[in-house]
Amino acid sequence: MDYVPHDKKTMETMLAKIGVSSMEELYEDIPKSLLLEKLNLPEGLSEADLLKKMTVLSKKNHLYRTAFIGAGSYYHFIPSLVDYVISRSEFFTAYTPYQAEASQGFLQAIYEYQSAITRLTKMDVTNASMYDVASAFAEAATMCTFATRKSKILMLEGMHPEYIETVNTYCWGRNIQTEIVPLTKLEESLNDDCAGFLFQSPNFYGEIEDIYNLTKIVREKAKKCKIVYGMPDPTCLGIFKAPGDYDIDIFVSEGMGLPPSFGGPNLGIFATTSKLMRKMPGRVIGVTKEINGEGEGFVLTLQAREQHIRREKALSNICSNQSLCMLACLVYMVCLGKTGLKQVGTQNIQKANYVKREMAKIPGYNLKETRATYNEFVIECPNVDKFIRKCKENDILPPLTLSHYFPERSSEVLVCVTEQNSKEDIELFLRVAKEAAL
């Protein structure tokens, strides 16, 4: 598609139509510090020169031997079949399948994905097309307000800072009040004004929350409040109880079968109960039969978005389609099956807890929490800078330093261990930790 910029006359006509006198007035709400006076772009290059330049730039990337960082984006083994399937030409364009009769293949893929997630989570219904778990959390928060007609959201302390930031951004735009509460003050914070209670397990620090206790407290103190359970790494569903086994209303999670890459793209898993289905964002695919016959077809069953109903009544503005990421997640689940996912979860929890125990034995390293953890844990280091430096010197992508989000926690790191970390990788990591303590 050609890019045809607007001429001055066209821009003046458009501005006049919306009652704005200039482009400056149109953007007056944007802080001046964020506005660019001029783009400092280099001259264009020929195709040959561009390829040479990109090759040189690509050599600046460094692929570490192993990684011990997580914090919401995890290194897991992805079967080769995943890339093979999603690389097929018929899946390259994963645009929203408006025309059902021409999109049967992708509609079936979405239907199979929804069916697989519903079975895995034991929830009633699953949608497609959440960007990631952060936006899924935010959409769940606004959905709680639609369902209850309340305007206050509580978030349990320990959620990923970026999830909290995303929820706050969505809620700010809809005048929804948000509050972060520690577990010790949860009971006193709950009341009949609460639309939703959001929590993450395993939380940002890898700790496993007592979900039975959390749901019990919420149900006793705020009966109409909806409970949203979020999960950063759903591989733990191979060994944990399914979300549907608890008394929750909405489950959100990050997708599986997708590499960390450069931070995306990703997929937000979103599942809920049948009672809340019509308040759910995204799309739901169903199977129908011919009017005069037994042939089956796949259709867009439910879409509560502004492109299909009046904008002011839309429950969500999610428009782009994550079906390519969704397909990767589906193929990953099919490849692993119940047994494979259980093996992944078992290796994650065993390897991470082994590293946690061994690091705690090294003089100078102190565990910050005593609760059970999945594949991450927080530990205090005698010399964080030295530890991070030595990790890189030994070709290890180091753990996250918590000062990135919490400046006051400058001596702590968040260590992540997955099935991708071999015995040799783990022993090297522990040796580096010992050397950094000297």
Short mmCIF file of C-alpha atoms in Angstrom, two decimals:
data_model
loop_
_atom_site.label_atom_id
_atom_site.label_comp_id
_atom_site.label_asym_id
_atom_site.label_seq_id
_atom_site.Cartn_x
_atom_site.Cartn_y
_atom_site.Cartn_z
CA MET A 1 0.00 0.00 0.00
CA ASP A 2 1.42 3.39 -0.99
CA TYR A 3 1.91 6.04 1.67
CA VAL A 4 0.22 9.28 0.55
CA PRO A 5 0.79 12.12 3.05
CA HIS A 6 -1.92 14.73 3.55
CA ASP A 7 -1.35 18.09 1.89
CA LYS A 8 -1.71 21.35 3.82
CA LYS A 9 -5.23 22.08 2.52
CA THR A 10 -6.51 18.63 3.52
CA MET A 11 -5.03 18.99 7.02
CA GLU A 12 -6.62 22.43 7.46
CA THR A 13 -10.01 21.03 6.40
CA MET A 14 -9.73 18.13 8.86
CA LEU A 15 -8.66 20.41 11.73
CA ALA A 16 -11.53 22.80 11.03
CA LYS A 17 -13.99 19.89 11.02
CA ILE A 18 -13.05 18.90 14.59
CA GLY A 19 -12.86 22.49 15.78
CA VAL A 20 -9.09 22.82 16.18
CA SER A 21 -7.14 25.70 14.68
CA SER A 22 -3.70 24.08 14.34
CA MET A 23 -1.67 20.89 14.82
CA GLU A 24 -0.09 22.49 17.90
CA GLU A 25 -3.52 22.90 19.48
CA LEU A 26 -4.41 19.29 18.58
CA TYR A 27 -1.40 18.02 20.55
CA GLU A 28 -1.48 20.59 23.37
CA ASP A 29 -2.22 17.92 26.02
CA ILE A 30 1.10 16.18 25.29
CA PRO A 31 3.95 17.48 27.51
CA LYS A 32 6.35 19.69 25.58
CA SER A 33 9.27 17.50 26.73
CA LEU A 34 7.86 14.61 24.71
CA LEU A 35 7.37 16.53 21.48
CA LEU A 36 10.09 16.35 18.82
CA GLU A 37 10.84 19.50 16.88
CA LYS A 38 12.59 17.60 14.12
CA LEU A 39 13.45 13.98 13.36
CA ASN A 40 17.20 13.54 13.00
CA LEU A 41 17.07 10.80 10.37
CA PRO A 42 20.06 9.69 8.25
CA GLU A 43 20.02 9.73 4.48
CA GLY A 44 18.41 6.76 2.72
CA LEU A 45 20.57 3.81 1.65
CA SER A 46 20.53 1.48 -1.30
CA GLU A 47 19.41 -2.08 -0.63
CA ALA A 48 22.97 -3.42 -0.78
CA ASP A 49 24.30 -0.77 1.63
CA LEU A 50 21.36 -1.29 3.96
CA LEU A 51 22.01 -5.05 4.15
CA LYS A 52 25.68 -4.40 4.98
CA LYS A 53 24.75 -1.91 7.69
CA MET A 54 22.17 -4.25 9.23
CA THR A 55 24.70 -7.10 9.24
CA VAL A 56 27.19 -4.96 11.14
CA LEU A 57 24.52 -3.87 13.63
CA SER A 58 23.36 -7.47 14.17
CA LYS A 59 26.85 -8.47 15.30
CA LYS A 60 26.41 -6.23 18.35
CA ASN A 61 23.83 -8.68 19.68
CA HIS A 62 25.17 -11.21 22.16
CA LEU A 63 23.61 -14.62 22.67
CA TYR A 64 24.47 -15.81 26.17
CA ARG A 65 25.30 -19.42 26.90
CA THR A 66 22.58 -19.57 29.54
CA ALA A 67 20.17 -17.22 31.35
CA PHE A 68 19.05 -16.83 34.95
CA ILE A 69 16.64 -13.97 34.41
CA GLY A 70 12.83 -14.16 34.35
CA ALA A 71 10.61 -11.50 35.92
CA GLY A 72 7.69 -12.12 33.57
CA SER A 73 9.51 -13.31 30.44
CA TYR A 74 10.99 -16.81 30.54
CA TYR A 75 13.38 -18.97 28.57
CA HIS A 76 11.68 -22.31 27.92
CA PHE A 77 12.42 -24.99 25.37
CA ILE A 78 10.19 -24.58 22.32
CA PRO A 79 9.82 -27.64 20.03
CA SER A 80 10.88 -27.06 16.42
CA LEU A 81 7.37 -27.95 15.29
CA VAL A 82 6.08 -24.64 16.70
CA ASP A 83 8.18 -22.51 14.36
CA TYR A 84 7.49 -24.86 11.46
CA VAL A 85 3.70 -24.56 11.78
CA ILE A 86 3.52 -20.80 12.34
CA SER A 87 5.95 -20.22 9.45
CA ARG A 88 3.58 -21.73 6.91
CA SER A 89 2.44 -19.13 4.40
CA GLU A 90 -1.27 -19.46 5.23
CA PHE A 91 -0.56 -18.21 8.76
CA PHE A 92 1.66 -15.24 7.90
CA THR A 93 -1.21 -12.76 7.80
CA ALA A 94 -3.01 -13.17 11.11
CA TYR A 95 -5.47 -10.32 10.63
CA THR A 96 -8.81 -10.23 12.42
CA PRO A 97 -10.99 -12.86 10.69
CA TYR A 98 -14.02 -10.67 9.94
CA GLN A 99 -15.12 -12.69 6.93
CA ALA A 100 -15.83 -16.06 8.52
CA GLU A 101 -16.39 -17.98 5.30
CA ALA A 102 -12.91 -16.99 4.10
CA SER A 103 -11.14 -17.56 7.43
CA GLN A 104 -12.17 -21.08 8.37
CA GLY A 105 -8.62 -22.32 8.98
CA PHE A 106 -7.71 -19.60 11.45
CA LEU A 107 -11.13 -19.66 13.08
CA GLN A 108 -10.66 -23.38 13.70
CA ALA A 109 -7.18 -22.74 15.14
CA ILE A 110 -8.62 -20.16 17.54
CA TYR A 111 -11.43 -22.57 18.46
CA GLU A 112 -8.94 -25.35 19.20
CA TYR A 113 -6.81 -22.95 21.25
CA GLN A 114 -9.83 -21.85 23.28
CA SER A 115 -10.78 -25.49 23.85
CA ALA A 116 -7.25 -26.39 25.00
CA ILE A 117 -6.97 -23.43 27.40
CA THR A 118 -10.44 -24.12 28.80
CA ARG A 119 -9.47 -27.73 29.53
CA LEU A 120 -6.11 -26.73 31.00
CA THR A 121 -7.51 -24.01 33.27
CA LYS A 122 -10.90 -25.65 34.01
CA MET A 123 -12.56 -22.30 33.32
CA ASP A 124 -15.81 -22.05 31.33
CA VAL A 125 -14.73 -19.92 28.40
CA THR A 126 -11.54 -18.50 26.89
CA ASN A 127 -11.06 -15.63 24.46
CA ALA A 128 -8.33 -14.76 21.97
CA SER A 129 -6.32 -11.62 21.22
CA MET A 130 -5.05 -10.22 24.50
CA TYR A 131 -1.65 -8.61 23.91
CA ASP A 132 0.04 -10.00 27.03
CA VAL A 133 -0.70 -10.75 30.68
CA ALA A 134 -0.30 -7.09 31.67
CA SER A 135 -3.03 -5.89 29.28
CA ALA A 136 -5.13 -8.97 30.18
CA PHE A 137 -4.92 -7.92 33.84
CA ALA A 138 -5.99 -4.41 32.88
CA GLU A 139 -8.88 -5.61 30.73
CA ALA A 140 -9.95 -7.90 33.60
CA ALA A 141 -9.96 -4.92 35.97
CA THR A 142 -12.26 -2.88 33.73
CA MET A 143 -14.42 -5.96 33.14
CA CYS A 144 -14.93 -6.22 36.91
CA THR A 145 -16.32 -2.69 36.96
CA PHE A 146 -18.71 -3.44 34.08
CA ALA A 147 -19.97 -6.57 35.86
CA THR A 148 -20.44 -5.02 39.32
CA ARG A 149 -21.07 -1.34 38.51
CA LYS A 150 -18.49 -0.50 41.17
CA SER A 151 -15.39 1.60 40.58
CA LYS A 152 -12.63 0.41 42.92
CA ILE A 153 -9.93 -2.15 42.16
CA LEU A 154 -7.68 -3.73 44.80
CA MET A 155 -4.33 -5.28 43.82
CA LEU A 156 -2.43 -7.55 46.18
CA GLU A 157 1.10 -6.45 46.98
CA GLY A 158 3.61 -8.59 45.10
CA MET A 159 2.26 -8.16 41.58
CA HIS A 160 4.75 -7.34 38.83
CA PRO A 161 5.34 -3.54 38.87
CA GLU A 162 4.64 -3.38 35.13
CA TYR A 163 1.33 -5.20 35.53
CA ILE A 164 0.35 -2.69 38.21
CA GLU A 165 1.40 0.22 35.99
CA THR A 166 -0.68 -1.12 33.08
CA VAL A 167 -3.75 -1.64 35.27
CA ASN A 168 -3.37 1.88 36.67
CA THR A 169 -3.15 3.34 33.15
CA TYR A 170 -6.30 1.58 31.94
CA CYS A 171 -8.20 2.49 35.11
CA TRP A 172 -7.07 6.12 35.07
CA GLY A 173 -8.68 6.53 31.65
CA ARG A 174 -12.00 5.23 32.98
CA ASN A 175 -11.90 7.05 36.36
CA ILE A 176 -11.53 3.78 38.26
CA GLN A 177 -9.86 3.93 41.66
CA THR A 178 -6.96 1.53 42.24
CA GLU A 179 -5.17 0.56 45.45
CA ILE A 180 -2.28 -1.79 46.26
CA VAL A 181 -2.76 -3.63 49.55
CA PRO A 182 -0.49 -5.96 51.56
CA LEU A 183 -1.98 -9.26 52.69
CA THR A 184 -2.06 -8.04 56.29
CA LYS A 185 -4.45 -5.21 55.36
CA LEU A 186 -6.59 -7.02 52.82
CA GLU A 187 -9.56 -7.67 55.11
CA GLU A 188 -9.84 -4.05 56.25
CA SER A 189 -9.49 -2.78 52.66
CA LEU A 190 -12.34 -4.87 51.26
CA ASN A 191 -15.86 -3.44 51.24
CA ASP A 192 -18.98 -3.28 49.09
CA ASP A 193 -17.44 -0.60 46.86
CA CYS A 194 -14.83 -3.03 45.50
CA ALA A 195 -15.37 -4.15 41.91
CA GLY A 196 -12.40 -6.46 41.67
CA PHE A 197 -9.49 -7.99 43.55
CA LEU A 198 -6.37 -8.77 41.49
CA PHE A 199 -3.50 -10.99 42.59
CA GLN A 200 -0.59 -12.81 40.98
CA SER A 201 0.65 -16.32 41.81
CA PRO A 202 3.48 -17.11 41.59
CA ASN A 203 3.98 -13.44 42.36
CA PHE A 204 6.74 -11.16 41.09
CA TYR A 205 9.15 -12.71 43.59
CA GLY A 206 8.31 -16.27 42.61
CA GLU A 207 6.28 -16.91 45.78
CA ILE A 208 3.16 -19.07 45.63
CA GLU A 209 0.13 -17.37 47.18
CA ASP A 210 -2.43 -19.13 49.36
CA ILE A 211 -5.28 -18.87 46.87
CA TYR A 212 -7.84 -20.67 49.04
CA ASN A 213 -7.26 -18.17 51.84
CA LEU A 214 -7.35 -15.15 49.51
CA THR A 215 -10.65 -16.15 47.91
CA LYS A 216 -12.17 -16.94 51.30
CA ILE A 217 -11.30 -13.47 52.63
CA VAL A 218 -12.71 -11.71 49.56
CA ARG A 219 -15.96 -13.70 49.52
CA GLU A 220 -16.57 -13.01 53.20
CA LYS A 221 -15.80 -9.29 53.09
CA ALA A 222 -17.07 -8.26 49.62
CA LYS A 223 -19.52 -10.74 48.13
CA LYS A 224 -19.95 -8.94 44.79
CA CYS A 225 -16.24 -8.31 44.28
CA LYS A 226 -14.80 -10.26 41.33
CA ILE A 227 -11.56 -12.17 41.85
CA VAL A 228 -8.86 -12.06 39.15
CA TYR A 229 -6.03 -14.61 39.34
CA GLY A 230 -2.95 -13.81 37.25
CA MET A 231 -0.03 -16.07 36.36
CA PRO A 232 3.22 -14.89 34.71
CA ASP A 233 4.43 -18.37 33.65
CA PRO A 234 1.67 -20.92 32.93
CA THR A 235 4.13 -23.83 32.71
CA CYS A 236 3.40 -24.26 36.43
CA LEU A 237 -0.09 -25.47 35.45
CA GLY A 238 1.61 -28.78 34.73
CA ILE A 239 1.90 -29.34 38.49
CA PHE A 240 -0.34 -26.73 40.16
CA LYS A 241 -4.08 -26.98 40.61
CA ALA A 242 -6.08 -25.51 37.75
CA PRO A 243 -7.46 -21.98 38.28
CA GLY A 244 -11.00 -23.35 37.90
CA ASP A 245 -10.46 -25.47 41.04
CA TYR A 246 -10.53 -22.24 43.04
CA ASP A 247 -13.41 -19.82 43.58
CA ILE A 248 -12.21 -17.22 41.08
CA ASP A 249 -14.00 -15.25 38.36
CA ILE A 250 -11.26 -14.45 35.85
CA PHE A 251 -7.91 -16.06 35.07
CA VAL A 252 -5.19 -14.29 33.07
CA SER A 253 -1.73 -15.47 32.11
CA GLU A 254 1.15 -15.02 29.71
CA GLY A 255 1.15 -17.27 26.67
CA MET A 256 3.33 -20.37 26.21
CA GLY A 257 5.54 -21.42 23.32
CA LEU A 258 6.85 -17.90 22.64
CA PRO A 259 10.49 -16.84 23.13
CA PRO A 260 11.43 -13.72 25.14
CA SER A 261 12.91 -12.27 21.92
CA PHE A 262 13.28 -8.52 22.44
CA GLY A 263 10.26 -8.32 24.75
CA GLY A 264 7.55 -9.60 22.42
CA PRO A 265 5.30 -10.17 20.71
CA ASN A 266 3.39 -12.18 23.25
CA LEU A 267 -0.06 -13.46 24.06
CA GLY A 268 -2.38 -12.80 26.97
CA ILE A 269 -4.43 -15.81 28.07
CA PHE A 270 -7.86 -14.72 29.32
CA ALA A 271 -10.46 -17.15 30.74
CA THR A 272 -13.60 -16.58 32.76
CA THR A 273 -16.90 -18.06 33.91
CA SER A 274 -19.98 -18.46 31.73
CA LYS A 275 -21.77 -15.84 33.85
CA LEU A 276 -19.22 -13.20 32.84
CA MET A 277 -18.79 -14.28 29.23
CA ARG A 278 -20.73 -11.36 27.77
CA LYS A 279 -18.56 -8.87 29.63
CA MET A 280 -15.36 -10.42 28.31
CA PRO A 281 -13.13 -8.50 25.84
CA GLY A 282 -11.68 -9.99 22.68
CA ARG A 283 -13.47 -12.62 20.63
CA VAL A 284 -14.99 -16.07 21.09
CA ILE A 285 -15.12 -18.58 18.24
CA GLY A 286 -17.89 -21.18 18.05
CA VAL A 287 -18.97 -24.08 15.84
CA THR A 288 -22.26 -24.01 13.96
CA LYS A 289 -24.09 -26.20 11.43
CA GLU A 290 -25.54 -25.42 8.02
CA ILE A 291 -29.22 -24.43 7.94
CA ASN A 292 -29.94 -27.14 5.40
CA GLY A 293 -27.40 -29.82 6.11
CA GLU A 294 -24.99 -31.33 8.60
CA GLY A 295 -21.84 -29.50 7.52
CA GLU A 296 -20.04 -27.65 10.32
CA GLY A 297 -18.43 -24.24 10.18
CA PHE A 298 -16.56 -21.92 12.51
CA VAL A 299 -17.93 -18.45 13.28
CA LEU A 300 -17.23 -15.38 15.38
CA THR A 301 -19.74 -16.06 18.14
CA LEU A 302 -19.12 -13.12 20.44
CA GLN A 303 -17.29 -9.79 20.03
CA ALA A 304 -18.00 -6.95 22.44
CA ARG A 305 -15.74 -4.45 20.70
CA GLU A 306 -16.22 -1.00 19.26
CA GLN A 307 -15.77 -2.22 15.69
CA HIS A 308 -18.95 -4.29 15.94
CA ILE A 309 -21.21 -2.22 18.21
CA ARG A 310 -21.65 1.45 19.05
CA ARG A 311 -18.36 2.82 20.33
CA GLU A 312 -19.82 4.24 23.54
CA LYS A 313 -21.16 0.80 24.47
CA ALA A 314 -17.96 -1.09 23.69
CA LEU A 315 -16.45 -3.05 26.57
CA SER A 316 -12.99 -3.12 25.03
CA ASN A 317 -10.86 -1.45 22.39
CA ILE A 318 -8.68 -4.49 21.69
CA CYS A 319 -8.56 -4.54 17.88
CA SER A 320 -5.41 -6.26 16.68
CA ASN A 321 -5.25 -10.00 16.38
CA GLN A 322 -2.73 -12.14 18.28
CA SER A 323 -3.66 -15.28 16.38
CA LEU A 324 -0.11 -16.06 15.22
CA CYS A 325 1.07 -16.01 18.85
CA MET A 326 -2.05 -17.93 19.82
CA LEU A 327 -1.23 -20.59 17.23
CA ALA A 328 2.30 -20.93 18.64
CA CYS A 329 0.81 -21.41 22.10
CA LEU A 330 -1.61 -24.05 20.79
CA VAL A 331 1.09 -26.03 18.95
CA TYR A 332 3.33 -25.85 22.04
CA MET A 333 0.56 -27.29 24.23
CA VAL A 334 -0.20 -30.03 21.71
CA CYS A 335 3.50 -30.95 21.45
CA LEU A 336 3.94 -31.23 25.22
CA GLY A 337 0.57 -32.62 26.20
CA LYS A 338 -0.29 -33.29 29.84
CA THR A 339 2.83 -35.36 30.49
CA GLY A 340 5.23 -32.90 28.87
CA LEU A 341 3.84 -29.86 30.66
CA LYS A 342 4.09 -31.73 33.96
CA GLN A 343 7.74 -32.54 33.24
CA VAL A 344 8.49 -28.89 32.45
CA GLY A 345 6.81 -27.73 35.67
CA THR A 346 8.60 -30.36 37.73
CA GLN A 347 12.02 -29.43 36.35
CA ASN A 348 11.35 -25.73 36.93
CA ILE A 349 10.43 -26.12 40.58
CA GLN A 350 13.14 -28.70 41.37
CA LYS A 351 16.01 -26.88 39.67
CA ALA A 352 15.04 -23.47 41.06
CA ASN A 353 14.73 -24.77 44.60
CA TYR A 354 18.07 -26.58 44.31
CA VAL A 355 19.77 -23.32 43.26
CA LYS A 356 17.96 -21.48 46.07
CA ARG A 357 19.20 -23.93 48.72
CA GLU A 358 22.77 -23.95 47.39
CA MET A 359 23.03 -20.16 47.10
CA ALA A 360 21.74 -19.77 50.67
CA LYS A 361 24.69 -21.91 51.85
CA ILE A 362 27.22 -19.45 50.37
CA PRO A 363 28.43 -16.96 53.03
CA GLY A 364 27.01 -13.50 52.37
CA TYR A 365 23.91 -14.64 50.46
CA ASN A 366 20.63 -14.42 52.34
CA LEU A 367 17.17 -15.51 51.20
CA LYS A 368 14.60 -12.76 51.68
CA GLU A 369 11.48 -14.91 51.90
CA THR A 370 10.64 -18.31 53.38
CA ARG A 371 7.47 -19.05 51.40
CA ALA A 372 7.36 -21.74 48.71
CA THR A 373 8.48 -20.57 45.27
CA TYR A 374 8.16 -21.85 41.71
CA ASN A 375 11.00 -20.98 39.33
CA GLU A 376 12.13 -17.67 40.85
CA PHE A 377 13.34 -16.41 44.21
CA VAL A 378 14.85 -13.27 45.74
CA ILE A 379 18.26 -13.40 47.38
CA GLU A 380 20.45 -10.73 48.94
CA CYS A 381 24.01 -10.61 47.58
CA PRO A 382 27.19 -9.44 49.32
CA ASN A 383 28.25 -7.54 46.18
CA VAL A 384 25.59 -7.22 43.47
CA ASP A 385 27.72 -5.33 40.95
CA LYS A 386 30.52 -7.88 41.18
CA PHE A 387 28.05 -10.75 40.87
CA ILE A 388 26.41 -9.29 37.76
CA ARG A 389 29.79 -8.52 36.19
CA LYS A 390 31.13 -12.02 36.80
CA CYS A 391 27.97 -13.57 35.37
CA LYS A 392 28.51 -11.69 32.11
CA GLU A 393 32.22 -12.56 32.08
CA ASN A 394 31.20 -16.22 32.23
CA ASP A 395 28.66 -15.82 29.40
CA ILE A 396 25.66 -15.95 31.76
CA LEU A 397 22.72 -13.59 31.31
CA PRO A 398 22.49 -12.48 34.96
CA PRO A 399 19.42 -12.31 37.21
CA LEU A 400 17.33 -9.15 37.49
CA THR A 401 18.60 -6.62 40.00
CA LEU A 402 15.58 -5.50 42.03
CA SER A 403 16.88 -1.93 42.10
CA HIS A 404 15.58 -1.73 38.51
CA TYR A 405 12.09 -1.43 40.02
CA PHE A 406 12.84 -0.73 43.68
CA PRO A 407 15.88 1.56 44.19
CA GLU A 408 15.97 0.82 47.92
CA ARG A 409 16.58 -2.91 47.22
CA SER A 410 20.00 -2.43 45.64
CA SER A 411 21.55 -5.56 47.19
CA GLU A 412 18.91 -8.04 45.99
CA VAL A 413 18.46 -10.01 42.78
CA LEU A 414 15.59 -12.07 41.38
CA VAL A 415 17.02 -15.40 40.23
CA CYS A 416 15.08 -17.51 37.70
CA VAL A 417 15.81 -21.14 36.82
CA THR A 418 13.95 -23.13 34.15
CA GLU A 419 14.30 -26.48 32.38
CA GLN A 420 16.65 -24.73 29.94
CA ASN A 421 19.34 -24.44 32.62
CA SER A 422 21.43 -27.62 32.45
CA LYS A 423 23.34 -29.17 35.35
CA GLU A 424 26.55 -27.65 33.96
CA ASP A 425 24.91 -24.21 33.68
CA ILE A 426 23.71 -24.39 37.28
CA GLU A 427 27.10 -25.47 38.65
CA LEU A 428 28.79 -22.64 36.73
CA PHE A 429 26.25 -20.14 38.10
CA LEU A 430 26.83 -21.32 41.68
CA ARG A 431 30.61 -21.13 41.21
CA VAL A 432 30.29 -17.56 39.94
CA ALA A 433 28.14 -16.70 42.97
CA LYS A 434 30.87 -18.04 45.29
CA GLU A 435 33.59 -16.08 43.48
CA ALA A 436 31.53 -12.88 43.69
CA ALA A 437 31.26 -13.28 47.46
CA LEU A 438 35.06 -13.27 47.98
#
